[in-house]
Amino acid sequence: MHTLISFLGSSRFDPATGYRKARYRFPDGHAAETPFISLALAQQLQPDRVLILGTRGSMWPALIEHGLQGSPAAEDLRLRLMEASEQQAVTQADLDALAQVARDALGREVSLHLIPYADSADGQREILDLIAREVTRGRVSFDVTHGFRHLAMLGMLSAFMLSHARNLEIEGLWYGALDMTDRDSGLTPVVRLDGMLATERWLSALVRFDASGDFSVFAPLLEADGLEANEAQRLTRAWGLLMLNNVTDAVRELQPLQRRLQTPVGGTSELFRDTLRKKLRWCEARDLGEQQRLLALQALNRADLLRASLMGFEAFLSRQVLDQGGNPASYQDKDRIEQASRDELHAGDHADWKKEAYHLLKNVRNACAHGTRPTYPPHQKLLKNPQRLAKSLEQALGRLHTP
């Protein structure tokens, strides 16, 4: 199902010439003269359904003037709509009758709906709700040419809403740029606003990353802009490895991509290339312990205390192994360090900050992962105060950093 959604504006009617027309030129070079671009756009895109939204004073008679005439009933309806639109008194019953005429003429499903002028928050929500109820599946194209300027913004917002709330595919945003009409040819260019769609998709992906840490959301955006598929999919593979706490192999996937992102990429992705590189900079840290520490800080910044404590505890063990010349990727070396730290802790010396960090990170990790309450009273109190706990974790992670 492909639905074309359009807003119908108002226009002064001239008894001699009718509504003002424009000769729209589409990107493929095709041109069509019409007072309402969506009728030509419907012929161009061949959607399964056309949804037109307008106010009580919109130029509804123009739909009959442009290709829908041909029967006495249509002419009677046109005259009735002419009077009603001038008085801003068009009713939904009028539009239901007009929709039937439009279906017969266009050979596809047509829905016409009255909308408020959207001069209040309630009115704006009413329009968004109407679009959400009317379009529930398939692909969607938007024409934001006609209507008040703020309706065009609502149209774009509707596109983003359908994309995220309904997971629908937004095929395109179209705009007939009347102000850009060529004086010599008289042609008005029809502009695709796909750059806005692409920018919104990147912004949405950044929000998702900041909330979850999932950098795989950027893979399809980079690939769509021409980055080699294998390079873009490194993000997906690396995230899968990171979810298994396999930081070493995740880094092996990401480092070549980081080098590739030192050079420009195409499309909208270029606007966000430096931002993405900064968010992945942890993979360029000098060793596993520092990589884990930076990942723990990222988790802490998004209030993911479980992952912050888990990755922070691993960072602690890796740093201790490295300081003693061991291999942080070795289970035996890490187990030996953990046993030594546990023995020192049981000896009762809590003055050493390393022992405090070990104690805090392990207790918080266990409490978050298993839902168990620490036996150490100060940590019991911390787990009842997420803000203080986050501050304590930040201090412990800061002490793990060595220049």
PDB file of C-alpha atoms in Angstrom, residues 9-264:
ATOM      1  CA  GLY A   9      -4.726  25.225   0.556  1.00  0.00           C
ATOM      2  CA  SER A  10      -6.908  28.114  -0.501  1.00  0.00           C
ATOM      3  CA  SER A  11      -6.632  30.217  -3.623  1.00  0.00           C
ATOM      4  CA  ARG A  12      -8.566  33.153  -5.070  1.00  0.00           C
ATOM      5  CA  PHE A  13     -11.013  32.048  -7.749  1.00  0.00           C
ATOM      6  CA  ASP A  14     -11.119  34.075 -10.973  1.00  0.00           C
ATOM      7  CA  PRO A  15     -14.457  33.660 -12.812  1.00  0.00           C
ATOM      8  CA  ALA A  16     -12.675  33.984 -16.150  1.00  0.00           C
ATOM      9  CA  THR A  17      -9.650  31.761 -15.573  1.00  0.00           C
ATOM     10  CA  GLY A  18     -10.567  29.697 -12.520  1.00  0.00           C
ATOM     11  CA  TYR A  19      -7.996  28.922  -9.836  1.00  0.00           C
ATOM     12  CA  ARG A  20      -4.392  29.948 -10.402  1.00  0.00           C
ATOM     13  CA  LYS A  21      -2.415  27.216 -12.108  1.00  0.00           C
ATOM     14  CA  ALA A  22       1.278  26.409 -12.224  1.00  0.00           C
ATOM     15  CA  ARG A  23       3.284  24.345 -14.706  1.00  0.00           C
ATOM     16  CA  TYR A  24       5.107  21.960 -12.457  1.00  0.00           C
ATOM     17  CA  ARG A  25       8.282  20.287 -13.681  1.00  0.00           C
ATOM     18  CA  PHE A  26       9.111  17.004 -11.973  1.00  0.00           C
ATOM     19  CA  PRO A  27      12.678  15.760 -11.482  1.00  0.00           C
ATOM     20  CA  ASP A  28      12.349  13.384 -14.460  1.00  0.00           C
ATOM     21  CA  GLY A  29      11.512  16.328 -16.754  1.00  0.00           C
ATOM     22  CA  HIS A  30       7.780  15.650 -17.008  1.00  0.00           C
ATOM     23  CA  ALA A  31       5.611  18.791 -16.727  1.00  0.00           C
ATOM     24  CA  ALA A  32       1.956  19.214 -15.814  1.00  0.00           C
ATOM     25  CA  GLU A  33      -0.235  22.293 -15.431  1.00  0.00           C
ATOM     26  CA  THR A  34      -2.602  22.246 -12.469  1.00  0.00           C
ATOM     27  CA  PRO A  35      -3.824  24.407  -9.578  1.00  0.00           C
ATOM     28  CA  PHE A  36      -3.181  21.519  -7.186  1.00  0.00           C
ATOM     29  CA  ILE A  37       0.055  19.615  -7.552  1.00  0.00           C
ATOM     30  CA  SER A  38      -1.103  16.433  -5.820  1.00  0.00           C
ATOM     31  CA  LEU A  39      -3.375  15.532  -8.727  1.00  0.00           C
ATOM     32  CA  ALA A  40      -0.361  15.597 -11.041  1.00  0.00           C
ATOM     33  CA  LEU A  41       1.792  13.948  -8.379  1.00  0.00           C
ATOM     34  CA  ALA A  42      -0.720  11.103  -8.150  1.00  0.00           C
ATOM     35  CA  GLN A  43      -0.307  10.497 -11.871  1.00  0.00           C
ATOM     36  CA  GLN A  44       3.463  10.607 -11.456  1.00  0.00           C
ATOM     37  CA  LEU A  45       3.770   8.330  -8.412  1.00  0.00           C
ATOM     38  CA  GLN A  46       0.759   6.075  -9.039  1.00  0.00           C
ATOM     39  CA  PRO A  47      -0.059   5.579  -5.343  1.00  0.00           C
ATOM     40  CA  ASP A  48      -2.727   3.117  -4.258  1.00  0.00           C
ATOM     41  CA  ARG A  49      -4.433   5.784  -2.210  1.00  0.00           C
ATOM     42  CA  VAL A  50      -4.578   9.585  -2.023  1.00  0.00           C
ATOM     43  CA  LEU A  51      -5.370  11.298   1.290  1.00  0.00           C
ATOM     44  CA  ILE A  52      -6.123  15.032   0.995  1.00  0.00           C
ATOM     45  CA  LEU A  53      -6.536  17.233   4.053  1.00  0.00           C
ATOM     46  CA  GLY A  54      -7.961  20.754   3.955  1.00  0.00           C
ATOM     47  CA  THR A  55      -9.941  23.329   5.894  1.00  0.00           C
ATOM     48  CA  ARG A  56     -13.530  24.504   5.418  1.00  0.00           C
ATOM     49  CA  GLY A  57     -12.202  27.245   3.147  1.00  0.00           C
ATOM     50  CA  SER A  58      -9.755  25.250   1.035  1.00  0.00           C
ATOM     51  CA  MET A  59     -10.100  25.228  -2.766  1.00  0.00           C
ATOM     52  CA  TRP A  60     -12.028  21.941  -2.896  1.00  0.00           C
ATOM     53  CA  PRO A  61     -13.755  22.893  -6.192  1.00  0.00           C
ATOM     54  CA  ALA A  62     -10.319  22.810  -7.849  1.00  0.00           C
ATOM     55  CA  LEU A  63     -10.361  19.031  -7.610  1.00  0.00           C
ATOM     56  CA  ILE A  64     -13.361  18.970  -9.946  1.00  0.00           C
ATOM     57  CA  GLU A  65     -11.969  21.682 -12.202  1.00  0.00           C
ATOM     58  CA  HIS A  66      -8.819  19.704 -12.788  1.00  0.00           C
ATOM     59  CA  GLY A  67      -9.841  16.498 -14.502  1.00  0.00           C
ATOM     60  CA  LEU A  68     -12.774  15.375 -12.359  1.00  0.00           C
ATOM     61  CA  GLN A  69     -15.537  17.059 -14.325  1.00  0.00           C
ATOM     62  CA  GLY A  70     -17.614  15.226 -16.861  1.00  0.00           C
ATOM     63  CA  SER A  71     -20.990  14.629 -15.287  1.00  0.00           C
ATOM     64  CA  PRO A  72     -23.921  16.870 -14.246  1.00  0.00           C
ATOM     65  CA  ALA A  73     -23.519  15.576 -10.693  1.00  0.00           C
ATOM     66  CA  ALA A  74     -19.884  16.680 -10.612  1.00  0.00           C
ATOM     67  CA  GLU A  75     -20.805  20.130 -11.923  1.00  0.00           C
ATOM     68  CA  ASP A  76     -23.566  20.526  -9.339  1.00  0.00           C
ATOM     69  CA  LEU A  77     -21.125  19.527  -6.629  1.00  0.00           C
ATOM     70  CA  ARG A  78     -18.534  21.995  -7.948  1.00  0.00           C
ATOM     71  CA  LEU A  79     -20.976  24.869  -7.753  1.00  0.00           C
ATOM     72  CA  ARG A  80     -22.034  23.889  -4.252  1.00  0.00           C
ATOM     73  CA  LEU A  81     -18.433  23.660  -3.125  1.00  0.00           C
ATOM     74  CA  MET A  82     -17.612  27.022  -4.721  1.00  0.00           C
ATOM     75  CA  GLU A  83     -20.156  28.758  -2.531  1.00  0.00           C
ATOM     76  CA  ALA A  84     -19.313  26.745   0.576  1.00  0.00           C
ATOM     77  CA  SER A  85     -15.542  27.279   0.321  1.00  0.00           C
ATOM     78  CA  GLU A  86     -15.992  31.053  -0.159  1.00  0.00           C
ATOM     79  CA  GLN A  87     -18.043  31.091   3.043  1.00  0.00           C
ATOM     80  CA  GLN A  88     -15.663  28.662   4.775  1.00  0.00           C
ATOM     81  CA  ALA A  89     -18.583  26.319   5.267  1.00  0.00           C
ATOM     82  CA  VAL A  90     -17.503  23.106   3.516  1.00  0.00           C
ATOM     83  CA  THR A  91     -18.724  20.048   5.430  1.00  0.00           C
ATOM     84  CA  GLN A  92     -17.407  16.525   5.688  1.00  0.00           C
ATOM     85  CA  ALA A  93     -20.549  15.337   3.889  1.00  0.00           C
ATOM     86  CA  ASP A  94     -19.560  17.559   0.932  1.00  0.00           C
ATOM     87  CA  LEU A  95     -16.107  15.964   0.920  1.00  0.00           C
ATOM     88  CA  ASP A  96     -17.504  12.433   1.088  1.00  0.00           C
ATOM     89  CA  ALA A  97     -19.486  13.175  -2.076  1.00  0.00           C
ATOM     90  CA  LEU A  98     -16.434  14.728  -3.721  1.00  0.00           C
ATOM     91  CA  ALA A  99     -14.303  11.725  -2.763  1.00  0.00           C
ATOM     92  CA  GLN A 100     -16.592   9.429  -4.744  1.00  0.00           C
ATOM     93  CA  VAL A 101     -16.247  11.647  -7.822  1.00  0.00           C
ATOM     94  CA  ALA A 102     -12.453  11.666  -7.354  1.00  0.00           C
ATOM     95  CA  ARG A 103     -12.300   7.854  -7.002  1.00  0.00           C
ATOM     96  CA  ASP A 104     -14.218   7.387 -10.250  1.00  0.00           C
ATOM     97  CA  ALA A 105     -12.013   9.874 -12.130  1.00  0.00           C
ATOM     98  CA  LEU A 106      -8.608   8.858 -10.745  1.00  0.00           C
ATOM     99  CA  GLY A 107      -9.196   5.130 -10.552  1.00  0.00           C
ATOM    100  CA  ARG A 108      -7.756   4.786  -7.051  1.00  0.00           C
ATOM    101  CA  GLU A 109      -8.831   5.142  -3.447  1.00  0.00           C
ATOM    102  CA  VAL A 110      -9.289   8.794  -2.443  1.00  0.00           C
ATOM    103  CA  SER A 111      -9.999  10.068   1.088  1.00  0.00           C
ATOM    104  CA  LEU A 112     -10.801  13.713   1.809  1.00  0.00           C
ATOM    105  CA  HIS A 113     -10.898  15.086   5.351  1.00  0.00           C
ATOM    106  CA  LEU A 114     -11.574  18.412   6.999  1.00  0.00           C
ATOM    107  CA  ILE A 115      -8.896  19.591   9.388  1.00  0.00           C
ATOM    108  CA  PRO A 116      -8.740  22.559  11.776  1.00  0.00           C
ATOM    109  CA  TYR A 117      -6.568  25.560  10.998  1.00  0.00           C
ATOM    110  CA  ALA A 118      -3.963  24.199  13.437  1.00  0.00           C
ATOM    111  CA  ASP A 119      -3.680  27.532  15.222  1.00  0.00           C
ATOM    112  CA  SER A 120      -3.525  25.807  18.612  1.00  0.00           C
ATOM    113  CA  ALA A 121      -1.734  22.856  20.120  1.00  0.00           C
ATOM    114  CA  ASP A 122      -5.018  20.927  20.270  1.00  0.00           C
ATOM    115  CA  GLY A 123      -5.649  21.559  16.582  1.00  0.00           C
ATOM    116  CA  GLN A 124      -2.152  20.472  15.649  1.00  0.00           C
ATOM    117  CA  ARG A 125      -2.525  17.245  17.648  1.00  0.00           C
ATOM    118  CA  GLU A 126      -5.901  16.637  15.997  1.00  0.00           C
ATOM    119  CA  ILE A 127      -4.258  16.667  12.557  1.00  0.00           C
ATOM    120  CA  LEU A 128      -1.463  14.341  13.646  1.00  0.00           C
ATOM    121  CA  ASP A 129      -4.002  11.990  15.197  1.00  0.00           C
ATOM    122  CA  LEU A 130      -6.096  11.979  12.015  1.00  0.00           C
ATOM    123  CA  ILE A 131      -3.099  11.067   9.874  1.00  0.00           C
ATOM    124  CA  ALA A 132      -2.056   8.337  12.315  1.00  0.00           C
ATOM    125  CA  ARG A 133      -5.573   6.835  12.202  1.00  0.00           C
ATOM    126  CA  GLU A 134      -5.851   7.055   8.419  1.00  0.00           C
ATOM    127  CA  VAL A 135      -2.436   5.602   7.540  1.00  0.00           C
ATOM    128  CA  THR A 136      -1.538   2.393   9.328  1.00  0.00           C
ATOM    129  CA  ARG A 137       0.587   0.421   6.872  1.00  0.00           C
ATOM    130  CA  GLY A 138       2.729   0.512   3.767  1.00  0.00           C
ATOM    131  CA  ARG A 139       4.718   3.297   2.147  1.00  0.00           C
ATOM    132  CA  VAL A 140       3.924   7.004   2.411  1.00  0.00           C
ATOM    133  CA  SER A 141       4.689  10.047   0.274  1.00  0.00           C
ATOM    134  CA  PHE A 142       3.939  13.592   1.437  1.00  0.00           C
ATOM    135  CA  ASP A 143       3.150  16.673  -0.632  1.00  0.00           C
ATOM    136  CA  VAL A 144       3.789  19.775   1.494  1.00  0.00           C
ATOM    137  CA  THR A 145       3.238  22.360  -1.264  1.00  0.00           C
ATOM    138  CA  HIS A 146      -0.158  23.826  -0.396  1.00  0.00           C
ATOM    139  CA  GLY A 147      -1.808  25.164   2.721  1.00  0.00           C
ATOM    140  CA  PHE A 148      -0.496  27.430   5.461  1.00  0.00           C
ATOM    141  CA  ARG A 149       3.230  27.338   6.036  1.00  0.00           C
ATOM    142  CA  HIS A 150       2.831  25.749   9.430  1.00  0.00           C
ATOM    143  CA  LEU A 151       0.860  22.900   7.798  1.00  0.00           C
ATOM    144  CA  ALA A 152       3.946  22.047   5.767  1.00  0.00           C
ATOM    145  CA  MET A 153       5.870  21.693   9.026  1.00  0.00           C
ATOM    146  CA  LEU A 154       3.066  19.550  10.420  1.00  0.00           C
ATOM    147  CA  GLY A 155       3.266  17.446   7.275  1.00  0.00           C
ATOM    148  CA  MET A 156       6.945  16.781   7.803  1.00  0.00           C
ATOM    149  CA  LEU A 157       6.340  16.076  11.488  1.00  0.00           C
ATOM    150  CA  SER A 158       3.628  13.613  10.445  1.00  0.00           C
ATOM    151  CA  ALA A 159       6.108  11.860   8.184  1.00  0.00           C
ATOM    152  CA  PHE A 160       8.558  11.462  11.057  1.00  0.00           C
ATOM    153  CA  MET A 161       5.762  10.279  13.360  1.00  0.00           C
ATOM    154  CA  LEU A 162       4.623   7.586  10.919  1.00  0.00           C
ATOM    155  CA  SER A 163       8.206   6.503  10.399  1.00  0.00           C
ATOM    156  CA  HIS A 164       8.912   6.008  14.113  1.00  0.00           C
ATOM    157  CA  ALA A 165       5.546   5.267  15.713  1.00  0.00           C
ATOM    158  CA  ARG A 166       4.215   3.043  12.936  1.00  0.00           C
ATOM    159  CA  ASN A 167       7.499   1.902  11.373  1.00  0.00           C
ATOM    160  CA  LEU A 168       6.197   2.934   7.946  1.00  0.00           C
ATOM    161  CA  GLU A 169       8.513   3.660   5.043  1.00  0.00           C
ATOM    162  CA  ILE A 170       8.528   7.323   4.036  1.00  0.00           C
ATOM    163  CA  GLU A 171       9.131   7.254   0.313  1.00  0.00           C
ATOM    164  CA  GLY A 172       9.472  10.973  -0.275  1.00  0.00           C
ATOM    165  CA  LEU A 173       8.641  14.554   0.662  1.00  0.00           C
ATOM    166  CA  TRP A 174       7.544  16.665  -2.308  1.00  0.00           C
ATOM    167  CA  TYR A 175       7.310  20.438  -2.643  1.00  0.00           C
ATOM    168  CA  GLY A 176       6.234  22.498  -5.633  1.00  0.00           C
ATOM    169  CA  ALA A 177       8.454  25.560  -5.311  1.00  0.00           C
ATOM    170  CA  LEU A 178       6.261  28.303  -6.797  1.00  0.00           C
ATOM    171  CA  ASP A 179       8.708  31.015  -5.722  1.00  0.00           C
ATOM    172  CA  MET A 180      11.360  29.316  -7.869  1.00  0.00           C
ATOM    173  CA  THR A 181       9.296  29.493 -11.084  1.00  0.00           C
ATOM    174  CA  ASP A 182      11.551  30.147 -14.063  1.00  0.00           C
ATOM    175  CA  ARG A 183      10.638  33.453 -15.721  1.00  0.00           C
ATOM    176  CA  ASP A 184      11.613  32.317 -19.206  1.00  0.00           C
ATOM    177  CA  SER A 185      10.011  28.887 -19.318  1.00  0.00           C
ATOM    178  CA  GLY A 186       7.271  29.463 -16.763  1.00  0.00           C
ATOM    179  CA  LEU A 187       8.085  26.095 -15.203  1.00  0.00           C
ATOM    180  CA  THR A 188       7.856  25.578 -11.445  1.00  0.00           C
ATOM    181  CA  PRO A 189      10.328  23.007 -10.133  1.00  0.00           C
ATOM    182  CA  VAL A 190       9.054  20.151  -7.980  1.00  0.00           C
ATOM    183  CA  VAL A 191      11.648  19.585  -5.273  1.00  0.00           C
ATOM    184  CA  ARG A 192      12.211  16.372  -3.337  1.00  0.00           C
ATOM    185  CA  LEU A 193      13.000  17.149   0.294  1.00  0.00           C
ATOM    186  CA  ASP A 194      14.676  13.802   0.895  1.00  0.00           C
ATOM    187  CA  GLY A 195      17.645  15.546   2.482  1.00  0.00           C
ATOM    188  CA  MET A 196      15.384  16.516   5.385  1.00  0.00           C
ATOM    189  CA  LEU A 197      14.254  12.914   5.750  1.00  0.00           C
ATOM    190  CA  ALA A 198      17.833  11.692   5.777  1.00  0.00           C
ATOM    191  CA  THR A 199      18.849  14.310   8.347  1.00  0.00           C
ATOM    192  CA  GLU A 200      15.940  13.353  10.603  1.00  0.00           C
ATOM    193  CA  ARG A 201      16.909   9.677  10.349  1.00  0.00           C
ATOM    194  CA  TRP A 202      20.426  10.514  11.483  1.00  0.00           C
ATOM    195  CA  LEU A 203      19.155  12.646  14.357  1.00  0.00           C
ATOM    196  CA  SER A 204      16.819   9.846  15.404  1.00  0.00           C
ATOM    197  CA  ALA A 205      19.677   7.341  15.240  1.00  0.00           C
ATOM    198  CA  LEU A 206      21.797   9.595  17.455  1.00  0.00           C
ATOM    199  CA  VAL A 207      18.990   9.735  20.024  1.00  0.00           C
ATOM    200  CA  ARG A 208      18.736   5.942  19.983  1.00  0.00           C
ATOM    201  CA  PHE A 209      22.491   5.619  20.384  1.00  0.00           C
ATOM    202  CA  ASP A 210      22.581   8.031  23.310  1.00  0.00           C
ATOM    203  CA  ALA A 211      19.796   6.063  24.988  1.00  0.00           C
ATOM    204  CA  SER A 212      21.160   2.567  24.402  1.00  0.00           C
ATOM    205  CA  GLY A 213      24.758   2.764  23.210  1.00  0.00           C
ATOM    206  CA  ASP A 214      23.763   0.772  20.111  1.00  0.00           C
ATOM    207  CA  PHE A 215      25.967   2.119  17.309  1.00  0.00           C
ATOM    208  CA  SER A 216      24.651  -0.457  14.811  1.00  0.00           C
ATOM    209  CA  VAL A 217      21.784   1.998  14.100  1.00  0.00           C
ATOM    210  CA  PHE A 218      24.195   3.979  11.934  1.00  0.00           C
ATOM    211  CA  ALA A 219      25.036   1.067   9.608  1.00  0.00           C
ATOM    212  CA  PRO A 220      22.056   1.344   7.210  1.00  0.00           C
ATOM    213  CA  LEU A 221      22.407   5.143   7.066  1.00  0.00           C
ATOM    214  CA  LEU A 222      26.051   4.938   6.044  1.00  0.00           C
ATOM    215  CA  GLU A 223      25.356   2.180   3.544  1.00  0.00           C
ATOM    216  CA  ALA A 224      22.476   4.165   2.004  1.00  0.00           C
ATOM    217  CA  ASP A 225      24.900   7.045   1.407  1.00  0.00           C
ATOM    218  CA  GLY A 226      27.360   4.855  -0.452  1.00  0.00           C
ATOM    219  CA  LEU A 227      29.750   3.533   2.192  1.00  0.00           C
ATOM    220  CA  GLU A 228      30.943   0.078   1.266  1.00  0.00           C
ATOM    221  CA  ALA A 229      28.511  -2.507   2.668  1.00  0.00           C
ATOM    222  CA  ASN A 230      31.223  -4.500   4.442  1.00  0.00           C
ATOM    223  CA  GLU A 231      32.545  -1.364   6.126  1.00  0.00           C
ATOM    224  CA  ALA A 232      29.095  -0.209   7.262  1.00  0.00           C
ATOM    225  CA  GLN A 233      28.229  -3.670   8.578  1.00  0.00           C
ATOM    226  CA  ARG A 234      31.264  -3.575  10.855  1.00  0.00           C
ATOM    227  CA  LEU A 235      29.040  -1.543  13.175  1.00  0.00           C
ATOM    228  CA  THR A 236      26.458  -4.320  13.316  1.00  0.00           C
ATOM    229  CA  ARG A 237      29.041  -7.040  13.863  1.00  0.00           C
ATOM    230  CA  ALA A 238      30.891  -5.028  16.504  1.00  0.00           C
ATOM    231  CA  TRP A 239      27.727  -4.261  18.453  1.00  0.00           C
ATOM    232  CA  GLY A 240      26.807  -7.947  18.488  1.00  0.00           C
ATOM    233  CA  LEU A 241      30.245  -8.776  19.886  1.00  0.00           C
ATOM    234  CA  LEU A 242      30.038  -6.008  22.458  1.00  0.00           C
ATOM    235  CA  MET A 243      26.717  -7.384  23.703  1.00  0.00           C
ATOM    236  CA  LEU A 244      28.653 -10.572  24.493  1.00  0.00           C
ATOM    237  CA  ASN A 245      31.270  -8.470  26.342  1.00  0.00           C
ATOM    238  CA  ASN A 246      33.789  -9.381  23.657  1.00  0.00           C
ATOM    239  CA  VAL A 247      35.471  -5.985  23.563  1.00  0.00           C
ATOM    240  CA  THR A 248      38.653  -7.247  21.890  1.00  0.00           C
ATOM    241  CA  ASP A 249      36.927  -8.542  18.742  1.00  0.00           C
ATOM    242  CA  ALA A 250      34.560  -5.574  18.668  1.00  0.00           C
ATOM    243  CA  VAL A 251      37.592  -3.303  18.549  1.00  0.00           C
ATOM    244  CA  ARG A 252      39.066  -5.347  15.684  1.00  0.00           C
ATOM    245  CA  GLU A 253      35.897  -4.647  13.698  1.00  0.00           C
ATOM    246  CA  LEU A 254      35.690  -0.950  14.530  1.00  0.00           C
ATOM    247  CA  GLN A 255      39.270   0.218  14.096  1.00  0.00           C
ATOM    248  CA  PRO A 256      39.325  -0.275  10.274  1.00  0.00           C
ATOM    249  CA  LEU A 257      36.012   1.600  10.059  1.00  0.00           C
ATOM    250  CA  GLN A 258      37.449   4.442  12.131  1.00  0.00           C
ATOM    251  CA  ARG A 259      40.300   4.717   9.643  1.00  0.00           C
ATOM    252  CA  ARG A 260      37.831   4.680   6.734  1.00  0.00           C
ATOM    253  CA  LEU A 261      35.828   7.476   8.376  1.00  0.00           C
ATOM    254  CA  GLN A 262      38.861   9.726   8.334  1.00  0.00           C
ATOM    255  CA  THR A 263      37.950  10.398   4.688  1.00  0.00           C
ATOM    256  CA  PRO A 264      34.628  11.832   3.444  1.00  0.00           C
TER     257      PRO A 264
END
